[in-house]
């Protein structure tokens, strides 16, 4: 991907790698609280699953429209354009018991062949996680165009990615 300009929402997402929620019930991450405020949330805590909040924040800073119910991971199935396969920068939507999870596709892991996903609320933090393509219900494009440029389907092969063993709730 180095021959192409970075997608602005992915550049924003990368700025937050390592950001952790405060697992105390009484104190919360000021950064996550600022995202919630900017997005117009009616709650102010980082205990509520925030993967959709992270994705909405990144899209908002890039000036890209996001779902009305941005805090619900599965709401990302209702907007954007459904892709037949993952593309760099698309939103991957996963269903799970009790809800869903959303993250950005940023490459493929050289060692495992799994998708490298950058997301929030992955083990209570913003980090990379590895998933099988079949783990996702859909890959959605929310870019400034209706479809990604063709070269975005050629996912970069990444090595030495420090991925987290993921819990999503």
mmCIF file of C-alpha atoms in Angstrom, residues 35-105:
data_model
loop_
_atom_site.group_PDB
_atom_site.id
_atom_site.type_symbol
_atom_site.label_atom_id
_atom_site.label_comp_id
_atom_site.label_asym_id
_atom_site.label_seq_id
_atom_site.Cartn_x
_atom_site.Cartn_y
_atom_site.Cartn_z
ATOM 1 C CA UNK A 35 -15.376 10.437 20.978
ATOM 2 C CA UNK A 36 -18.719 9.702 22.623
ATOM 3 C CA UNK A 37 -19.344 13.413 23.195
ATOM 4 C CA UNK A 38 -18.416 14.339 19.601
ATOM 5 C CA UNK A 39 -20.715 11.615 18.268
ATOM 6 C CA UNK A 40 -23.623 12.786 20.437
ATOM 7 C CA UNK A 41 -23.861 9.764 22.732
ATOM 8 C CA UNK A 42 -26.296 9.883 25.628
ATOM 9 C CA UNK A 43 -23.940 7.796 27.821
ATOM 10 C CA UNK A 44 -20.440 8.632 28.965
ATOM 11 C CA UNK A 45 -18.498 5.497 29.862
ATOM 12 C CA UNK A 46 -16.106 3.050 28.261
ATOM 13 C CA UNK A 47 -17.837 0.031 29.812
ATOM 14 C CA UNK A 48 -20.397 -0.056 27.003
ATOM 15 C CA UNK A 49 -18.902 -1.973 24.037
ATOM 16 C CA UNK A 50 -17.182 0.684 21.940
ATOM 17 C CA UNK A 51 -15.971 -0.968 18.703
ATOM 18 C CA UNK A 52 -18.688 0.899 16.755
ATOM 19 C CA UNK A 53 -17.759 4.121 18.531
ATOM 20 C CA UNK A 54 -14.149 3.724 17.408
ATOM 21 C CA UNK A 55 -15.153 3.072 13.787
ATOM 22 C CA UNK A 56 -17.598 6.025 13.793
ATOM 23 C CA UNK A 57 -14.938 8.324 15.266
ATOM 24 C CA UNK A 58 -12.443 7.377 12.542
ATOM 25 C CA UNK A 59 -15.033 7.842 9.781
ATOM 26 C CA UNK A 60 -16.223 11.138 11.289
ATOM 27 C CA UNK A 61 -12.697 12.600 11.308
ATOM 28 C CA UNK A 62 -12.424 11.635 7.630
ATOM 29 C CA UNK A 63 -15.737 13.317 6.803
ATOM 30 C CA UNK A 64 -17.388 10.018 5.876
ATOM 31 C CA UNK A 65 -21.024 9.269 6.634
ATOM 32 C CA UNK A 66 -21.625 6.469 9.130
ATOM 33 C CA UNK A 67 -24.778 4.717 10.390
ATOM 34 C CA UNK A 68 -27.286 6.567 12.562
ATOM 35 C CA UNK A 69 -26.941 3.810 15.165
ATOM 36 C CA UNK A 70 -23.113 3.948 14.993
ATOM 37 C CA UNK A 71 -22.755 2.481 18.494
ATOM 38 C CA UNK A 72 -24.260 -0.843 17.329
ATOM 39 C CA UNK A 73 -21.769 -2.974 15.425
ATOM 40 C CA UNK A 74 -24.468 -4.607 13.317
ATOM 41 C CA UNK A 75 -25.748 -1.181 12.174
ATOM 42 C CA UNK A 76 -22.730 -1.086 9.849
ATOM 43 C CA UNK A 77 -24.490 -3.742 7.734
ATOM 44 C CA UNK A 78 -27.162 -1.160 6.803
ATOM 45 C CA UNK A 79 -24.968 1.509 5.233
ATOM 46 C CA UNK A 80 -22.057 1.617 2.899
ATOM 47 C CA UNK A 81 -21.624 -0.840 0.059
ATOM 48 C CA UNK A 82 -21.363 -4.601 0.654
ATOM 49 C CA UNK A 83 -18.223 -6.045 -0.915
ATOM 50 C CA UNK A 84 -17.771 -9.574 -2.238
ATOM 51 C CA UNK A 85 -14.385 -9.834 -0.552
ATOM 52 C CA UNK A 86 -12.293 -7.789 1.881
ATOM 53 C CA UNK A 87 -10.542 -4.645 0.692
ATOM 54 C CA UNK A 88 -7.987 -2.497 2.488
ATOM 55 C CA UNK A 89 -9.831 0.029 4.653
ATOM 56 C CA UNK A 90 -13.227 -1.654 4.548
ATOM 57 C CA UNK A 91 -15.246 -2.341 7.666
ATOM 58 C CA UNK A 92 -15.525 -5.992 8.620
ATOM 59 C CA UNK A 93 -18.755 -6.879 10.423
ATOM 60 C CA UNK A 94 -18.867 -9.932 12.654
ATOM 61 C CA UNK A 95 -21.873 -11.389 14.428
ATOM 62 C CA UNK A 96 -21.466 -13.044 17.793
ATOM 63 C CA UNK A 97 -23.602 -14.150 20.716
ATOM 64 C CA UNK A 98 -25.295 -11.039 22.071
ATOM 65 C CA UNK A 99 -24.309 -8.615 19.315
ATOM 66 C CA UNK A 100 -21.516 -8.001 16.887
ATOM 67 C CA UNK A 101 -18.092 -6.524 16.301
ATOM 68 C CA UNK A 102 -16.667 -4.130 13.702
ATOM 69 C CA UNK A 103 -13.097 -3.360 12.704
ATOM 70 C CA UNK A 104 -11.055 -2.183 9.721
ATOM 71 C CA UNK A 105 -9.260 -4.566 7.349
#
